[in-house]
mmCIF file of C-alpha atoms in Angstrom:
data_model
loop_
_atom_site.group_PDB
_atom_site.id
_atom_site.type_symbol
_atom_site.label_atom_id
_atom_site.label_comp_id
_atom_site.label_asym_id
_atom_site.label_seq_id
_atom_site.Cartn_x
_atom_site.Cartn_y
_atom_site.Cartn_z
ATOM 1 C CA UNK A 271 -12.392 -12.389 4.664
ATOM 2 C CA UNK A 272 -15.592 -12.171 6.930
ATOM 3 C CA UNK A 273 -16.789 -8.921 8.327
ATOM 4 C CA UNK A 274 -15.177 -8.460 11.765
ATOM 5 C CA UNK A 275 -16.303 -7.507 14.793
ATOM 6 C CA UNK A 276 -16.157 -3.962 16.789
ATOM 7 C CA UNK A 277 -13.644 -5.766 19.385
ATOM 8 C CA UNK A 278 -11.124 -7.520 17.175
ATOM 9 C CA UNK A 279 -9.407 -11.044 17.822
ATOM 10 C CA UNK A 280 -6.077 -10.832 16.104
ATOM 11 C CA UNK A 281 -3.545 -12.909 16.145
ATOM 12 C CA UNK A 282 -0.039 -11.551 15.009
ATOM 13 C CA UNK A 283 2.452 -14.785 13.876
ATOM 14 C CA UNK A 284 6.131 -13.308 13.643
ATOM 15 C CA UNK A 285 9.334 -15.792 13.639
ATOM 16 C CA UNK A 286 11.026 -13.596 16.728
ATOM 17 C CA UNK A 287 9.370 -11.266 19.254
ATOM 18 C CA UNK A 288 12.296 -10.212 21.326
ATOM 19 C CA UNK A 289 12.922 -6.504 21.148
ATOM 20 C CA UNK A 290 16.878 -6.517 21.993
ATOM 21 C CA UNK A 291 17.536 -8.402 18.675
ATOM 22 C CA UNK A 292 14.587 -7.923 16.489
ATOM 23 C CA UNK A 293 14.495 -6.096 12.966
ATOM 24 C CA UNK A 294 12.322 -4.037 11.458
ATOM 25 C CA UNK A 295 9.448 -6.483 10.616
ATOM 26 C CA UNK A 296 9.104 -7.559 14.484
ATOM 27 C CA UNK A 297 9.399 -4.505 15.334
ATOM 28 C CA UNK A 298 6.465 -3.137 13.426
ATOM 29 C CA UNK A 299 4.321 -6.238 14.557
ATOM 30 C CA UNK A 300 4.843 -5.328 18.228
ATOM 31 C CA UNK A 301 4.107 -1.938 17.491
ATOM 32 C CA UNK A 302 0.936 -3.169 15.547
ATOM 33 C CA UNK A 303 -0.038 -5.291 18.671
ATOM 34 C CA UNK A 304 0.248 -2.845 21.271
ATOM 35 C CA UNK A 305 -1.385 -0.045 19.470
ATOM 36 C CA UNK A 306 -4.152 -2.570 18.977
ATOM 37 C CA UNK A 307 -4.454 -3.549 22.290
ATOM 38 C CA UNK A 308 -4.418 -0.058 23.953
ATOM 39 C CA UNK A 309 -7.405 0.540 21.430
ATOM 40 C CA UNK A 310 -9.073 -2.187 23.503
ATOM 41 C CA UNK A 311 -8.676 -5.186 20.672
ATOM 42 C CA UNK A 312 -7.537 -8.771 21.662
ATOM 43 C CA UNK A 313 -3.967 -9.113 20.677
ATOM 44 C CA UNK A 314 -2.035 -12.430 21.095
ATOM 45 C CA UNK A 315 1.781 -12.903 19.275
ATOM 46 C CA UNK A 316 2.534 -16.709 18.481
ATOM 47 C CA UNK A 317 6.169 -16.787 17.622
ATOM 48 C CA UNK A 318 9.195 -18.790 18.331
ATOM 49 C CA UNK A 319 11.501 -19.746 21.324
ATOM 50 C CA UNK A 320 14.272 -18.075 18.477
ATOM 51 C CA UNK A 321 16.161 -14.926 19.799
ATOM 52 C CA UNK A 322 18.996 -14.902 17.077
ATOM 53 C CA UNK A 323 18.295 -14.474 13.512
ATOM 54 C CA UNK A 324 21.210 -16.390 12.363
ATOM 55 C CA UNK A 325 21.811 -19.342 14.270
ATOM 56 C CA UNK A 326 18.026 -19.946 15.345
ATOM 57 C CA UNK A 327 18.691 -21.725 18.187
ATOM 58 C CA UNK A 328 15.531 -22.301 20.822
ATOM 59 C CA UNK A 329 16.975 -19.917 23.437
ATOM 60 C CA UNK A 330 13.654 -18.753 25.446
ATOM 61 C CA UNK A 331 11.248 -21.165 27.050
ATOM 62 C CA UNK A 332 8.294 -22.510 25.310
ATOM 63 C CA UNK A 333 5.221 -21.241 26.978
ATOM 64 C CA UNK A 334 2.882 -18.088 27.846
ATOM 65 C CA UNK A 335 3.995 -14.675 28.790
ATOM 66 C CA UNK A 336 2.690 -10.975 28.807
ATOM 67 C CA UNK A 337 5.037 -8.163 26.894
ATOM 68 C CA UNK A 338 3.486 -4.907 27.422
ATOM 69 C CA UNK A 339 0.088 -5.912 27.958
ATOM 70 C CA UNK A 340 0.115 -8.532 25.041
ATOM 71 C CA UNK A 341 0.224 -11.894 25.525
ATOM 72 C CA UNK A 342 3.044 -13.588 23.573
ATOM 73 C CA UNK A 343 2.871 -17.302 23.259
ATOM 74 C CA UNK A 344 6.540 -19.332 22.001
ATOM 75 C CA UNK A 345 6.790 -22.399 20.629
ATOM 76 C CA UNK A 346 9.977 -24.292 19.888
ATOM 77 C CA UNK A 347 11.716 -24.540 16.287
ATOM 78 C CA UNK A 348 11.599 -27.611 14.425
ATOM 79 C CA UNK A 349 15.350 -29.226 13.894
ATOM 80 C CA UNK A 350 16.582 -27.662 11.095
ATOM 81 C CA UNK A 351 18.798 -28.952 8.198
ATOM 82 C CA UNK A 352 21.445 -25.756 8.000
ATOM 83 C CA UNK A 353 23.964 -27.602 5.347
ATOM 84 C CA UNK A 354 20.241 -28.100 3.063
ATOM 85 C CA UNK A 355 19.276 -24.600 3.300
ATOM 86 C CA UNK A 356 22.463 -23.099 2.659
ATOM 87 C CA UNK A 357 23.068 -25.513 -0.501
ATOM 88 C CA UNK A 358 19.864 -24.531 -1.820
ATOM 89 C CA UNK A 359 19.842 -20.639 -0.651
ATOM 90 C CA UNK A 360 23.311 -20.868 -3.000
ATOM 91 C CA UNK A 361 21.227 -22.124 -6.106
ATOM 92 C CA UNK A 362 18.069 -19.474 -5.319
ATOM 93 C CA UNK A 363 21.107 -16.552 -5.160
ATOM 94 C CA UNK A 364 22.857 -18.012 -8.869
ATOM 95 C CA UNK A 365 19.404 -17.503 -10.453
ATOM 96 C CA UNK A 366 19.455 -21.322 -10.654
ATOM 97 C CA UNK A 367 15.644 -23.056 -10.843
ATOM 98 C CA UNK A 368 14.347 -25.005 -8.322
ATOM 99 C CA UNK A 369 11.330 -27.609 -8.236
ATOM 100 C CA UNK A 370 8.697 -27.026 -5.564
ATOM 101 C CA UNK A 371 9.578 -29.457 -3.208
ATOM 102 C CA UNK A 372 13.364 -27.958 -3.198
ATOM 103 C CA UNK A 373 11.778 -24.613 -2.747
ATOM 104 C CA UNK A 374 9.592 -25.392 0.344
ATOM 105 C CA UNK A 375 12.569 -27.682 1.685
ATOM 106 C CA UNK A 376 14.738 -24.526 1.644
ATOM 107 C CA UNK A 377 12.107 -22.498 3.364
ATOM 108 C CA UNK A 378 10.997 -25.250 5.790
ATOM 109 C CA UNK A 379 14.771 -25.854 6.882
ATOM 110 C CA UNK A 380 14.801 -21.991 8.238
ATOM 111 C CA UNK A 381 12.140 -20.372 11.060
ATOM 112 C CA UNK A 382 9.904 -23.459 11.007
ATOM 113 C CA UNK A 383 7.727 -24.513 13.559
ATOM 114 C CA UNK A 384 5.378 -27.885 13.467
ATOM 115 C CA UNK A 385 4.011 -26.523 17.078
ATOM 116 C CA UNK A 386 2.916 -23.165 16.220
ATOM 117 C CA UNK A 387 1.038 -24.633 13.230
ATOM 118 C CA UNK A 388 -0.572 -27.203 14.831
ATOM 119 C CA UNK A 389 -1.762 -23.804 17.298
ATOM 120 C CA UNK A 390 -3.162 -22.566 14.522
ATOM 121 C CA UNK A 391 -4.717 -25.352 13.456
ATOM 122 C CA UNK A 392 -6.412 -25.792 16.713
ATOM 123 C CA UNK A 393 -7.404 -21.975 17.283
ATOM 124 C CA UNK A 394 -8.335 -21.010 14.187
ATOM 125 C CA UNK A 395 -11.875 -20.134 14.871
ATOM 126 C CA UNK A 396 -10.771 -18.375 17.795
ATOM 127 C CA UNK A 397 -9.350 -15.358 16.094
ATOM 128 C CA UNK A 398 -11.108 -12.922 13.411
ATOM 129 C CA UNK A 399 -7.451 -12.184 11.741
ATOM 130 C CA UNK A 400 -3.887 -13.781 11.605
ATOM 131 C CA UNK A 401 -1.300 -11.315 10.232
ATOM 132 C CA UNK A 402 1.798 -13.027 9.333
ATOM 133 C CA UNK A 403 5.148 -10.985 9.050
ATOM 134 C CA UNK A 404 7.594 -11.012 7.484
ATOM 135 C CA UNK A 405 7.200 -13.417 4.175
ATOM 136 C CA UNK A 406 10.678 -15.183 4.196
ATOM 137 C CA UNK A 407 10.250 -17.778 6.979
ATOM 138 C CA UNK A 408 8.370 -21.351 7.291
ATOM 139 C CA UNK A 409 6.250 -20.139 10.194
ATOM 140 C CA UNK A 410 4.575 -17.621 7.521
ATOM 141 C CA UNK A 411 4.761 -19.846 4.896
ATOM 142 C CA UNK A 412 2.925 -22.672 6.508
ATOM 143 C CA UNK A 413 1.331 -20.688 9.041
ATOM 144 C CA UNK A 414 -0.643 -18.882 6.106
ATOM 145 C CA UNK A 415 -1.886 -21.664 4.571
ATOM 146 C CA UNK A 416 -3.768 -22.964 7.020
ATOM 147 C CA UNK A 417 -5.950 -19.850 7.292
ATOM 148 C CA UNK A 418 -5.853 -18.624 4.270
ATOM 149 C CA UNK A 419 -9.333 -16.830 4.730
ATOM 150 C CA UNK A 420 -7.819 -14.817 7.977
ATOM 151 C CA UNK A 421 -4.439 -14.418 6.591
ATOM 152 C CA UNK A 422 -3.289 -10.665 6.118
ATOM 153 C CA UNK A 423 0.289 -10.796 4.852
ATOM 154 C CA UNK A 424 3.229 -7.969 5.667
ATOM 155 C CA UNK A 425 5.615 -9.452 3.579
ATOM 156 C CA UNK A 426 8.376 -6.413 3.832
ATOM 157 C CA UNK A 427 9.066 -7.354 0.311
ATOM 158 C CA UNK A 428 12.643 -6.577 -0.847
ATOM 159 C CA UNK A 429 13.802 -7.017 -4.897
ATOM 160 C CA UNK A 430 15.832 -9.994 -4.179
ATOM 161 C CA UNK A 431 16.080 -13.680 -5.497
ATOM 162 C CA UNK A 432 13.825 -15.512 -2.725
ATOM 163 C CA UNK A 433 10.717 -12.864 -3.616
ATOM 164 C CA UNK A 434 10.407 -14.645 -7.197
ATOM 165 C CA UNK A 435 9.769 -17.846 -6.287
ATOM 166 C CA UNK A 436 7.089 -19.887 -7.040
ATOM 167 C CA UNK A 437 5.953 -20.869 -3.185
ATOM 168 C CA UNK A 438 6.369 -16.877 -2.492
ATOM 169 C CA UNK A 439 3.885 -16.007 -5.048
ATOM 170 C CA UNK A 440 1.780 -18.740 -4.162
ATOM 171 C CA UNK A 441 1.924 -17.186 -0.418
ATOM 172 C CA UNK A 442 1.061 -13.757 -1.534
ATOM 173 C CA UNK A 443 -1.749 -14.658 -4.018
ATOM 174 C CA UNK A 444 -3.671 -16.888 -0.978
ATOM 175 C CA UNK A 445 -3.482 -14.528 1.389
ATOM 176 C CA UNK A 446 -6.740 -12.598 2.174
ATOM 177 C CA UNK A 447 -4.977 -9.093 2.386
ATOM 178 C CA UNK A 448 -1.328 -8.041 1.573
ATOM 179 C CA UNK A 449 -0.813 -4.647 3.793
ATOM 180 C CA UNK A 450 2.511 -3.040 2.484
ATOM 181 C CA UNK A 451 5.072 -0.039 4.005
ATOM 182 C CA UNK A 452 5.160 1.413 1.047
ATOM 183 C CA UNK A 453 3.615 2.542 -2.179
ATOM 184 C CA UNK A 454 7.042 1.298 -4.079
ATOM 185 C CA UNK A 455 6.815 -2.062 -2.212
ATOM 186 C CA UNK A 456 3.473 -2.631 -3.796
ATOM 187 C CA UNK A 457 4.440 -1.487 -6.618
ATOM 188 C CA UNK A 458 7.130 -3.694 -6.667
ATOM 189 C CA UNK A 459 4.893 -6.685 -5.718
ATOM 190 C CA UNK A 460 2.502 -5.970 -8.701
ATOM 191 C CA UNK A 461 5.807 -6.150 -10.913
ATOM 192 C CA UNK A 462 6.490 -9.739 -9.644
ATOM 193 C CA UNK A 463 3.485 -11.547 -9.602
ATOM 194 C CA UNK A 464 -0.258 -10.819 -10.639
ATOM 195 C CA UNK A 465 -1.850 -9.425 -7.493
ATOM 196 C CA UNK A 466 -5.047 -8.791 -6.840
ATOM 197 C CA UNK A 467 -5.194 -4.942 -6.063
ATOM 198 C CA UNK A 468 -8.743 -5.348 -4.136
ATOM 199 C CA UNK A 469 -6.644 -7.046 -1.243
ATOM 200 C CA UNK A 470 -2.932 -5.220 -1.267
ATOM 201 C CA UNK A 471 -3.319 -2.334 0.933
ATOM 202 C CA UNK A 472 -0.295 0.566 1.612
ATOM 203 C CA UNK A 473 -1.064 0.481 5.648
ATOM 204 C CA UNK A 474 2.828 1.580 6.744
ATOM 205 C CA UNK A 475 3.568 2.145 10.518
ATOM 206 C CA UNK A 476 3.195 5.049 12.908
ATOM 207 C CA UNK A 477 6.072 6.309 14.425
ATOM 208 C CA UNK A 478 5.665 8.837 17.922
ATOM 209 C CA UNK A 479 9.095 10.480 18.691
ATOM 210 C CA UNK A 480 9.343 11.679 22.417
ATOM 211 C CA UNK A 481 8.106 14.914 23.679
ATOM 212 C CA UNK A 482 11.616 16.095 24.453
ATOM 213 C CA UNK A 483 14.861 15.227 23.420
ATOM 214 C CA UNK A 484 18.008 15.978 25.254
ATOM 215 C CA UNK A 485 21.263 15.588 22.838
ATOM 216 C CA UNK A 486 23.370 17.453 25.622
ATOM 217 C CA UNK A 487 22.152 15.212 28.212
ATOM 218 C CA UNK A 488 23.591 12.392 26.020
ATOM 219 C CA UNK A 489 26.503 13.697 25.277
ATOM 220 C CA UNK A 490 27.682 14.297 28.479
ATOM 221 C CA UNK A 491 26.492 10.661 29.519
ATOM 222 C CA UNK A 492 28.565 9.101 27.406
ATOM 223 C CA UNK A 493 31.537 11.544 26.790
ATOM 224 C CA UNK A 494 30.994 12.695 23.468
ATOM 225 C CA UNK A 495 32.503 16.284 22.762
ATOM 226 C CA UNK A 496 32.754 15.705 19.036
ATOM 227 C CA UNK A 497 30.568 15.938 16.018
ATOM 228 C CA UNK A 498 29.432 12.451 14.974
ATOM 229 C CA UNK A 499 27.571 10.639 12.561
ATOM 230 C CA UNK A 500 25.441 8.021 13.832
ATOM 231 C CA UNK A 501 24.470 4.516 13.121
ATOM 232 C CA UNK A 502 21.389 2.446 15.068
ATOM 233 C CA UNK A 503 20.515 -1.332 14.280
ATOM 234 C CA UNK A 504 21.763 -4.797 14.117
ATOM 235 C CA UNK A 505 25.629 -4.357 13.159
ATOM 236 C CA UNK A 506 26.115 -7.238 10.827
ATOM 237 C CA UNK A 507 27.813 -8.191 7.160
ATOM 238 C CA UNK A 508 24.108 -7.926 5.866
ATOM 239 C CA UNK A 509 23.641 -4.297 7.143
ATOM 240 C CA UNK A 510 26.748 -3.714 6.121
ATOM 241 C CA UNK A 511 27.804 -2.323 9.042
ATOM 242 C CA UNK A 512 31.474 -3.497 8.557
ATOM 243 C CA UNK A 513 31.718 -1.329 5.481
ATOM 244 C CA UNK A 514 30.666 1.612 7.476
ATOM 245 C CA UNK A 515 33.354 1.095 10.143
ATOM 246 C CA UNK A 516 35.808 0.239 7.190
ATOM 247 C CA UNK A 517 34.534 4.029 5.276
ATOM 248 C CA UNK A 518 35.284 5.977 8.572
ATOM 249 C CA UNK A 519 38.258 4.648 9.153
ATOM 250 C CA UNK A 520 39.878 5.288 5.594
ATOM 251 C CA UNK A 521 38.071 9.150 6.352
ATOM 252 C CA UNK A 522 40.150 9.162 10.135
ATOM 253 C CA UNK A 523 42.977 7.909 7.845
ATOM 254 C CA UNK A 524 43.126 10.572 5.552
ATOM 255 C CA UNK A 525 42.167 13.320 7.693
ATOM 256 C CA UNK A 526 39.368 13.432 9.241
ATOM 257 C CA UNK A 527 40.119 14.102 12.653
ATOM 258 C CA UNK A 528 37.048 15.929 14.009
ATOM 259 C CA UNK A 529 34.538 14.027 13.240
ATOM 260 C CA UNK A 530 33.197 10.940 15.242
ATOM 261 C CA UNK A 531 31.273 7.426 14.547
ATOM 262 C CA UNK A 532 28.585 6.856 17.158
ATOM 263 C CA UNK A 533 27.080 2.859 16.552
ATOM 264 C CA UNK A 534 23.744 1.765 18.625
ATOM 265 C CA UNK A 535 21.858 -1.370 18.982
ATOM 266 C CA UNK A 536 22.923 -5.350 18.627
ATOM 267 C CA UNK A 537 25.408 -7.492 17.552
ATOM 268 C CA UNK A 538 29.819 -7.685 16.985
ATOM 269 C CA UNK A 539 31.581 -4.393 15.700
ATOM 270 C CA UNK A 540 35.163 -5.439 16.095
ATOM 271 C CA UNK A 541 36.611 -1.783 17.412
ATOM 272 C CA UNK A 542 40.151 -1.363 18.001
ATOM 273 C CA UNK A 543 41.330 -0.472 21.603
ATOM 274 C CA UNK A 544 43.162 2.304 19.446
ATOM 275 C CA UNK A 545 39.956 3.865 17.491
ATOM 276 C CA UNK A 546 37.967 4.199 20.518
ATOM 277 C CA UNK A 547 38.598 7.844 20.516
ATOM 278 C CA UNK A 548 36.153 8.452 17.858
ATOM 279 C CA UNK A 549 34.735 5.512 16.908
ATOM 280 C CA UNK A 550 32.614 4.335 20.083
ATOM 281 C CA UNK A 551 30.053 1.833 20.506
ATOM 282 C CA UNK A 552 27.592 2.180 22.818
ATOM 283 C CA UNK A 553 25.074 -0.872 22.412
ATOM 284 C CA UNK A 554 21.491 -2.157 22.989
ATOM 285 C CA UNK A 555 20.087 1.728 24.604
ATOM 286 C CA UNK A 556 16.637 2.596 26.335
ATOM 287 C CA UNK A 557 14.870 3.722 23.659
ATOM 288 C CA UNK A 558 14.891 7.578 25.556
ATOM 289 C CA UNK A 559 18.165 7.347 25.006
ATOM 290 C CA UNK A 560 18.192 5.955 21.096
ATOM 291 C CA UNK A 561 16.368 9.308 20.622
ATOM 292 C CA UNK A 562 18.912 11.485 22.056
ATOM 293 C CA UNK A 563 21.300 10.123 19.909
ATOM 294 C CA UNK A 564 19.452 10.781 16.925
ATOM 295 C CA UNK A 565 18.999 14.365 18.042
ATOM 296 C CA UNK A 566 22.467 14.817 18.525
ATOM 297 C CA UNK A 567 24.077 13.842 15.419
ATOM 298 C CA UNK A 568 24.904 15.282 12.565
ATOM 299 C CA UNK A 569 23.460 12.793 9.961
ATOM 300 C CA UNK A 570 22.075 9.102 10.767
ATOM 301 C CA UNK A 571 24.312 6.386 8.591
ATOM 302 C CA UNK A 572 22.222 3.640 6.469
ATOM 303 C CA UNK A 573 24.960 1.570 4.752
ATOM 304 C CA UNK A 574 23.034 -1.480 3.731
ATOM 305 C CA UNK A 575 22.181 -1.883 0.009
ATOM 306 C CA UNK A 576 19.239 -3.917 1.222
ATOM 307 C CA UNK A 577 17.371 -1.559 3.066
ATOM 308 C CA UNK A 578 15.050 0.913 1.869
ATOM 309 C CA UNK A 579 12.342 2.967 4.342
ATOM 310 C CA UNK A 580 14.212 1.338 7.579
ATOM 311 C CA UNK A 581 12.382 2.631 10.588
ATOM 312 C CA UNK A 582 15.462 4.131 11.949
ATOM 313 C CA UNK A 583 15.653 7.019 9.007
ATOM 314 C CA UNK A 584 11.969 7.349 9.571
ATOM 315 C CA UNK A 585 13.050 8.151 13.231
ATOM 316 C CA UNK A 586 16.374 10.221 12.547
ATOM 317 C CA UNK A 587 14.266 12.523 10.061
ATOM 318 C CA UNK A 588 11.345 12.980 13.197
ATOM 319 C CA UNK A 589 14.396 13.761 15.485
ATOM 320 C CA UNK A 590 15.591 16.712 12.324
ATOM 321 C CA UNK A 591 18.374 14.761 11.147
ATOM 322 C CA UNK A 592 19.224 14.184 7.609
ATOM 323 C CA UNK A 593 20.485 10.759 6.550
ATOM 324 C CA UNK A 594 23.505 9.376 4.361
ATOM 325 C CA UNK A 595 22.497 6.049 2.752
ATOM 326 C CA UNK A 596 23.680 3.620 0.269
ATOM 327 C CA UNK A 597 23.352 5.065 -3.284
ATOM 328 C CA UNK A 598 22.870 1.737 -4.723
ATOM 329 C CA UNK A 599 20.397 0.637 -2.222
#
């Protein structure tokens, strides 16, 4: 990578950019790209029209907006081939081998988009830096490649079957610069493939917590007069929120009366008119709010056996709360 400039021109390529739905990787780009343009460096987001992580469908409109002072550009998803990717992400999860081209046809049939490569393509020289996050999608994939020289990589690396294969090691090994959350990220990186350890970085993300919190102020908002513990993210199988509603009610069943389940952020729960007592969900809240809740709980709840330093312990622990996680996470 050249030497840059005082003023930077950075260009951060994420599949979503919508902060409603997004997980931890957008979120720590948009944090990234604000911070970067407050500091008086360009920042510009190229991502997708996507808003759901699942279904992918092209929900926002192709074209230029501002978010916060950065300038977010979208570009439509390719078609994709669902039935292909599935079939293949079976054969990737059995530990089964794949050739190349079935590898980057599984990858290519997710987040792909031909526009926002062809972008680019075209703008290349127009940017001192393209950092691509997370490492799992097409647009990073493909994206990378063509500016290899620019590329710094946030991967978010987890030890699971997709981080072993061949086009993923490929990715990491042409990237200028791999910037990691973690030292045990890296360290699992350097287990996986030969990296260079003059470009793989432990950079991480600041996190601010509010001058003041107010747990009263949301407890009396929204009726709570109970301990709780307290879960905040997307509430889906792969989170495992379902377990977590499925633990507290086997506690309610056998006794615990007292205590309450308090659930923040996007996506189905499936509450029973009947549990609403103690189990409440509250959804998508302002992010003064989100930090209330913290500061009134008793413990934050991280079920998933996926996740490992999620930005939402980082944030229960700045708002003094301890957190009950996975053991086999």
């Amino acid at each position: 990578m050249k030497p840059l400039s005082p003023r930077l021109r950075i260009a951060y390529v994420s599949p979503r950019y919508t902060p409603r739905s997004a997980g931890g990787a957008e979120v720590l780009i948009q944090s990234w790209a604000e911070r970067m343009a407050g500091r008086g460096h360009r920042s510009e987001v190229l991502t997708t029209c996507a808003r759901d992580h699942i279904a992918w469908d092209n929900e926002y409109p192709p074209g230029v907006e501002t978010v916060n002072g950065v300038t977010v550009r979208r570009f439509p998803i390719d078609r994709r081939d669902r039935p292909l990717q599935l079939a293949l992400q079976d054969r990737i999860n059995a530990g089964r081998v794949l050739g190349r081209a079935e590898e980057e046809a599984w990858i290519n049939a997710g987040a792909q988009s031909d526009a926002l490569c062809a972008y680019i393509r075209a703008r290349a020289d127009d940017f001192d830096a393209f950092v691509f996050a997370p490492y799992l999608f097409g647009v990073t994939y493909n994206g990378l490649r063509l500016v290899p020289e620019k590329a710094v990589l946030v991967p978010c690396l987890h030890d699971e079957p997709y981080a072993y294969l061949r086009i993923i090691r490929d990715l990491f090994l042409s990237a200028a610069a791999v910037f990691f959350n973690s030292a045990a990220e890296l360290a699992l990186a350097r287990r996986i493939m030969p990296l260079d350890p003059a470009k793989a970085r432990v950079v991480g993300m600041g996190i601010a917590g509010p001058p003041r919190m107010a747990p009263e102020e949301f407890r009396r908002k929204h009726g709570i007069d109970f301990p709780y513990l307290l879960y905040a993210g997307r509430r889906e199988g792969g989170k495992s929120t379902p377990r977590l509603v499925e633990y507290f009610r086997h506690f309610r069943r056998y006794g615990g009366r007292e205590l309450g389940l308090v659930l923040m952020g996007t996506g189905e729960v499936g509450i029973r008119r009947e549990e609403t007592a103690r189990l409440v969900d509250l959804g998508y809240l302002p992010e003064e709010e989100k930090w209330n809740g913290y500061a009134g709980a008793l413990a934050f709840c991280q079920p998933s056996v996926n996740e490992s330093f999620s930005i939402v312990l980082l944030e229960s622990w700045l708002a003094g709360r301890p957190g009950l996680v996975n053991a086999f996470c």
